[in-house]
Short mmCIF file of C-alpha atoms and ligand atoms in Angstrom, two decimals:
data_model
loop_
_atom_site.label_atom_id
_atom_site.label_comp_id
_atom_site.label_asym_id
_atom_site.label_seq_id
_atom_site.Cartn_x
_atom_site.Cartn_y
_atom_site.Cartn_z
CA UNK A 1 -10.19 15.78 -26.63
CA UNK A 2 -7.44 14.03 -24.44
CA UNK A 3 -5.99 16.76 -22.07
CA UNK A 4 -1.83 17.25 -22.30
CA UNK A 5 -0.65 16.12 -19.28
CA UNK A 6 3.05 16.61 -18.31
CA UNK A 7 4.37 14.51 -15.06
CA UNK A 8 7.43 14.88 -12.64
CA UNK A 9 9.01 12.57 -11.97
CA UNK A 10 11.42 12.83 -9.23
CA UNK A 11 12.50 9.45 -7.81
CA UNK A 12 14.95 9.76 -4.60
CA UNK A 13 15.78 13.04 -4.65
CA UNK A 14 14.37 15.74 -2.62
CA UNK A 15 14.16 17.14 1.04
CA UNK A 16 10.74 18.44 2.48
CA UNK A 17 12.47 21.28 2.55
CA UNK A 18 13.92 21.36 -1.24
CA UNK A 19 10.40 20.39 -2.08
CA UNK A 20 8.09 23.16 -1.03
CA UNK A 21 11.08 25.49 -2.62
CA UNK A 22 10.24 24.01 -6.01
CA UNK A 23 6.57 24.44 -5.56
CA UNK A 24 7.09 27.73 -4.88
CA UNK A 25 9.12 28.54 -7.78
CA UNK A 26 7.03 26.65 -10.19
CA UNK A 27 4.40 28.72 -9.84
CA UNK A 28 4.90 31.86 -11.49
CA UNK A 29 6.35 29.86 -13.95
CA UNK A 30 3.65 28.11 -14.93
CA UNK A 31 0.71 30.46 -13.78
CA UNK A 32 -2.55 28.27 -14.30
CA UNK A 33 -0.69 26.19 -16.89
CA UNK A 34 -4.62 26.34 -18.92
CA UNK A 35 -4.47 23.63 -22.04
CA UNK A 36 -2.50 21.21 -19.36
CA UNK A 37 -2.28 19.13 -16.06
CA UNK A 38 1.03 19.27 -14.51
CA UNK A 39 1.83 16.72 -12.51
CA UNK A 40 4.63 15.73 -9.70
CA UNK A 41 5.59 13.09 -7.73
CA UNK A 42 8.04 13.88 -5.40
CA UNK A 43 9.69 10.63 -2.36
CA UNK A 44 6.82 9.47 0.47
CA UNK A 45 8.42 11.21 2.73
CA UNK A 46 7.33 14.70 0.97
CA UNK A 47 3.68 13.55 -0.32
CA UNK A 48 1.68 15.41 2.93
CA UNK A 49 3.77 18.79 2.82
CA UNK A 50 4.11 19.41 -1.13
CA UNK A 51 0.14 18.23 -1.20
CA UNK A 52 -0.54 20.68 1.35
CA UNK A 53 1.61 23.05 -0.82
CA UNK A 54 0.10 22.63 -3.95
CA UNK A 55 -3.80 22.75 -2.89
CA UNK A 56 -5.51 25.28 -4.74
CA UNK A 57 -2.59 25.78 -7.68
CA UNK A 58 -3.06 23.74 -10.73
CA UNK A 59 -0.41 21.06 -10.34
CA UNK A 60 -1.48 18.00 -9.47
CA UNK A 61 -0.42 15.38 -6.79
CA UNK A 62 1.79 12.08 -7.41
CA UNK A 63 2.78 8.65 -5.74
CA UNK A 64 6.25 6.95 -7.44
CA UNK A 65 4.48 3.20 -5.95
CA UNK A 66 2.39 1.96 -3.91
CA UNK A 67 1.05 -1.35 -1.83
CA UNK A 68 -1.94 -2.47 -3.52
CA UNK A 69 -3.59 -3.80 0.09
CA UNK A 70 -5.23 -0.83 2.35
CA UNK A 71 -3.66 -2.16 5.41
CA UNK A 72 -1.65 -4.99 7.26
CA UNK A 73 1.69 -6.26 7.54
CA UNK A 74 3.38 -5.20 4.97
CA UNK A 75 6.51 -3.08 6.64
CA UNK A 76 8.30 -0.06 4.58
CA UNK A 77 4.71 -0.10 2.15
CA UNK A 78 2.88 2.61 1.43
CA UNK A 79 -0.75 1.75 0.90
CA UNK A 80 -3.85 3.90 -1.64
CA UNK A 81 -5.98 4.16 1.52
CA UNK A 82 -2.58 6.07 2.79
CA UNK A 83 -2.10 7.95 -0.74
CA UNK A 84 -5.64 9.62 -0.84
CA UNK A 85 -5.51 10.25 2.93
CA UNK A 86 -2.28 12.70 1.90
CA UNK A 87 -3.99 14.36 -1.64
CA UNK A 88 -2.53 11.88 -4.32
CA UNK A 89 -4.62 12.18 -7.44
CA UNK A 90 -2.15 9.79 -9.15
CA UNK A 91 0.74 6.98 -9.22
CA UNK A 92 3.18 6.23 -10.76
CA UNK A 93 3.45 2.12 -11.28
CA UNK A 94 5.79 -0.41 -12.64
CA UNK A 95 8.34 2.05 -13.28
CA UNK A 96 10.83 0.33 -15.40
CA UNK A 97 13.45 0.63 -12.24
CA UNK A 98 10.84 -1.26 -9.74
CA UNK A 99 10.30 -3.87 -12.71
CA UNK A 100 13.74 -4.62 -12.96
CA UNK A 101 15.44 -3.19 -9.35
CA UNK A 102 12.72 -4.07 -7.06
CA UNK A 103 11.56 -6.89 -9.16
CA UNK A 104 7.21 -6.16 -9.55
CA UNK A 105 5.50 -8.15 -12.13
CA UNK A 106 3.01 -6.94 -14.54
CA UNK A 107 0.33 -9.03 -11.85
CA UNK A 108 1.63 -6.84 -9.12
CA UNK A 109 1.53 -3.54 -11.20
CA UNK A 110 -1.82 -4.74 -12.60
CA UNK A 111 -2.92 -5.42 -9.05
CA UNK A 112 -1.58 -1.71 -7.57
CA UNK A 113 -3.54 -0.21 -10.95
CA UNK A 114 -6.83 -1.36 -10.05
CA UNK A 115 -5.80 -1.19 -5.89
CA UNK A 116 -5.84 2.87 -7.42
CA UNK A 117 -8.81 2.92 -8.97
CA UNK A 118 -10.92 2.02 -6.48
CA UNK A 119 -9.42 4.35 -4.39
CA UNK A 120 -10.23 7.15 -7.65
CA UNK A 121 -6.65 8.11 -7.61
CA UNK A 122 -5.26 7.54 -11.16
CA UNK A 123 -2.94 5.07 -12.17
CA UNK A 124 0.10 6.50 -14.01
CA UNK A 125 1.30 2.99 -15.38
CA UNK A 126 4.58 2.80 -17.12
CA UNK A 127 5.42 0.05 -19.56
CA UNK A 128 8.44 0.29 -21.87
CA UNK A 129 11.29 -2.08 -23.43
CA UNK A 130 14.72 -2.67 -23.18
CA UNK A 131 17.53 -2.30 -25.24
CA UNK A 132 17.86 -5.93 -26.05
CA UNK A 133 14.29 -6.48 -26.31
CA UNK A 134 14.15 -3.68 -28.92
CA UNK A 135 17.13 -5.23 -30.58
CA UNK A 136 15.87 -8.89 -31.28
CA UNK A 137 12.71 -7.20 -32.41
CA UNK A 138 10.73 -7.49 -29.31
CA UNK A 139 9.41 -4.45 -28.63
CA UNK A 140 6.12 -4.49 -29.59
CA UNK A 141 5.50 -8.21 -28.10
CA UNK A 142 6.87 -7.24 -24.64
CA UNK A 143 5.08 -3.96 -24.92
CA UNK A 144 1.76 -6.05 -25.17
CA UNK A 145 2.27 -8.68 -22.32
CA UNK A 146 3.04 -5.40 -20.28
CA UNK A 147 -0.37 -3.81 -20.89
CA UNK A 148 -2.50 -6.66 -20.51
CA UNK A 149 -0.93 -8.14 -17.55
CA UNK A 150 -0.25 -4.44 -16.50
CA UNK A 151 -3.84 -3.76 -17.18
CA UNK A 152 -6.01 -6.88 -16.34
CA UNK A 153 -7.74 -4.93 -13.04
CA UNK A 154 -8.17 -2.16 -14.83
CA UNK A 155 -12.92 -2.36 -14.38
CA UNK A 156 -14.66 -1.31 -18.38
CA UNK A 157 -15.98 2.50 -17.30
CA UNK A 158 -12.35 2.88 -15.62
CA UNK A 159 -10.14 2.48 -18.92
CA UNK A 160 -9.96 6.43 -18.59
CA UNK A 161 -8.85 7.18 -15.89
CA UNK A 162 -6.29 5.51 -17.10
CA UNK A 163 -2.69 7.69 -17.95
CA UNK A 164 0.28 4.93 -19.67
CA UNK A 165 3.40 6.23 -20.24
CA UNK A 166 5.49 4.18 -22.46
CA UNK A 167 9.34 4.53 -20.78
CA UNK A 168 12.10 2.63 -23.33
CA UNK A 169 14.52 1.96 -20.15
CA UNK A 170 17.03 2.25 -22.90
CA UNK A 171 16.24 6.21 -23.54
CA UNK A 172 16.02 6.58 -18.89
CA UNK A 173 18.21 8.39 -17.41
CA UNK A 174 20.28 7.89 -20.69
CA UNK A 175 19.84 11.23 -22.43
CA UNK A 176 19.07 8.81 -25.63
CA UNK A 177 15.43 10.21 -26.46
CA UNK A 178 13.41 7.49 -28.71
CA UNK A 179 13.36 10.16 -31.99
CA UNK A 180 9.75 11.53 -32.67
CA UNK A 181 8.47 8.79 -35.20
CA UNK A 182 9.95 5.86 -33.31
CA UNK A 183 8.46 6.95 -30.14
CA UNK A 184 5.18 7.78 -32.18
CA UNK A 185 5.48 4.30 -33.65
CA UNK A 186 4.69 2.47 -30.57
CA UNK A 187 2.23 5.13 -29.06
CA UNK A 188 -0.04 3.91 -32.33
CA UNK A 189 0.43 0.01 -31.20
CA UNK A 190 -0.45 0.91 -27.57
CA UNK A 191 -3.31 2.82 -28.42
CA UNK A 192 -4.38 -0.06 -30.81
CA UNK A 193 -4.22 -1.88 -27.95
CA UNK A 194 -5.94 -0.07 -25.47
CA UNK A 195 -9.12 -0.23 -28.66
CA UNK A 196 -9.28 -4.04 -28.06
CA UNK A 197 -9.55 -4.19 -25.11
CA UNK A 198 -11.53 -0.96 -24.24
CA UNK A 199 -12.71 0.11 -27.43
CA UNK A 200 -13.49 3.51 -28.11
CA UNK A 201 -12.65 4.56 -24.59
CA UNK A 202 -8.81 4.15 -26.02
CA UNK A 203 -9.16 7.39 -28.11
CA UNK A 204 -9.54 9.23 -24.08
CA UNK A 205 -7.02 7.58 -22.46
CA UNK A 206 -3.92 9.22 -22.51
CA UNK A 207 -0.30 8.46 -23.59
CA UNK A 208 2.76 9.74 -21.94
CA UNK A 209 6.19 9.75 -23.52
CA UNK A 210 8.91 9.43 -21.59
CA UNK A 211 13.32 8.40 -20.77
CA UNK A 212 15.07 12.17 -21.44
CA UNK A 213 12.52 13.97 -21.75
CA UNK A 214 13.86 18.01 -21.82
CA UNK A 215 12.82 21.16 -23.21
CA UNK A 216 14.57 21.15 -25.68
CA UNK A 217 12.32 17.67 -26.97
CA UNK A 218 9.37 18.22 -25.12
CA UNK A 219 7.86 20.31 -28.57
CA UNK A 220 8.29 17.89 -31.70
CA UNK A 221 7.16 14.81 -29.06
CA UNK A 222 3.76 16.61 -28.08
CA UNK A 223 3.50 17.15 -31.49
CA UNK A 224 3.22 13.06 -32.55
CA UNK A 225 -0.62 12.30 -32.29
CA UNK A 226 -0.76 9.91 -29.93
CA UNK A 227 1.83 11.76 -27.77
CA UNK A 228 -0.14 13.06 -24.93
CA UNK A 229 2.25 13.66 -22.43
CA UNK A 230 5.85 13.52 -20.45
CA UNK A 231 6.68 11.58 -17.62
CA UNK A 232 9.87 13.00 -16.96
CA UNK A 233 13.08 12.34 -15.03
CA UNK A 234 16.17 14.07 -14.47
CA UNK A 235 15.21 17.63 -15.87
CA UNK A 236 11.97 17.45 -14.31
CA UNK A 237 14.08 18.44 -10.78
CA UNK A 238 15.17 22.03 -11.56
CA UNK A 239 11.95 24.44 -11.43
CA UNK A 240 12.44 26.30 -14.56
CA UNK A 241 13.72 23.13 -16.51
CA UNK A 242 9.81 21.85 -15.44
CA UNK A 243 7.98 25.01 -16.22
CA UNK A 244 9.35 24.43 -19.77
CA UNK A 245 8.30 21.28 -20.31
CA UNK A 246 5.09 21.73 -19.07
CA UNK A 247 4.34 24.65 -21.68
CA UNK A 248 5.90 22.59 -24.38
CA UNK A 249 8.79 24.70 -24.96
CA UNK A 250 9.04 25.62 -28.34
CA UNK A 251 12.15 28.07 -28.86
CA UNK A 252 15.44 24.87 -28.42
CA UNK A 253 13.42 22.63 -31.41
CA UNK A 254 16.40 22.79 -32.72
CA UNK A 255 18.99 22.02 -29.95
CA UNK A 256 17.07 18.19 -29.12
P1 PGA B 1 14.14 10.13 -17.48
O1 PGA B 1 13.74 9.66 -16.38
O2 PGA B 1 13.74 11.83 -17.40
O3 PGA B 1 15.75 11.11 -16.19
O4 PGA B 1 15.16 9.84 -18.66
C1 PGA B 1 12.41 8.88 -16.69
C2 PGA B 1 11.89 8.56 -16.33
O5 PGA B 1 12.73 7.75 -15.58
O6 PGA B 1 10.34 8.13 -16.07
#
């Protein structure tokens, strides 16, 4: 009932040429990607060309960030209108690097999510606790307040267009993955909060896990009842590795 969504977050990697070569290499590896949704989020400079290359393929285009106004004097920013113009189906908002390095608040993330929906772009809203917060047993409190603020501008009736990405900050780019059980525990909590806010629609909202996902651990993560996909950084930079994540590779199950 929830179509798994596997998304590549390239962060500040990939030139236009590299992005196009990736798209060409990925296509035969994933075929028609039946039963799953594959998404690639390149840096803004590659959005237009990659969007053209992906047209007619099953792979959807995503942005890594957005501003919440349509246009204006916001030097360096890119609007949802512009993302729609280059064919973005999704945009990541509130990634922990945006929150921690660039000071984004839940309020800003909420405005971005609302602005994207107004342009029919689906937000991938990221939440996640730091190591200190986890050790202080504040994980659920942190996730709860991030969700409340970041989803404040999502109108009732649009909830199922939102994707949540639970990414424990201590697992991002560190090689430390949350165990499937740890991730499931938080995913179940996220769904409970979503149910309080959106009622039955919450059962149709997809919740991705992110943080050192790779071919060797994707299968057991995806086997958890509330894990509906993955948001992948490092292991998404090679087409071969990302294709195995899209297809939930089983072959390395024991090596994770
Ligand atoms: P990672 O990054 O897979 O390299 O840990 C995930 C993310 O930041 O979205």
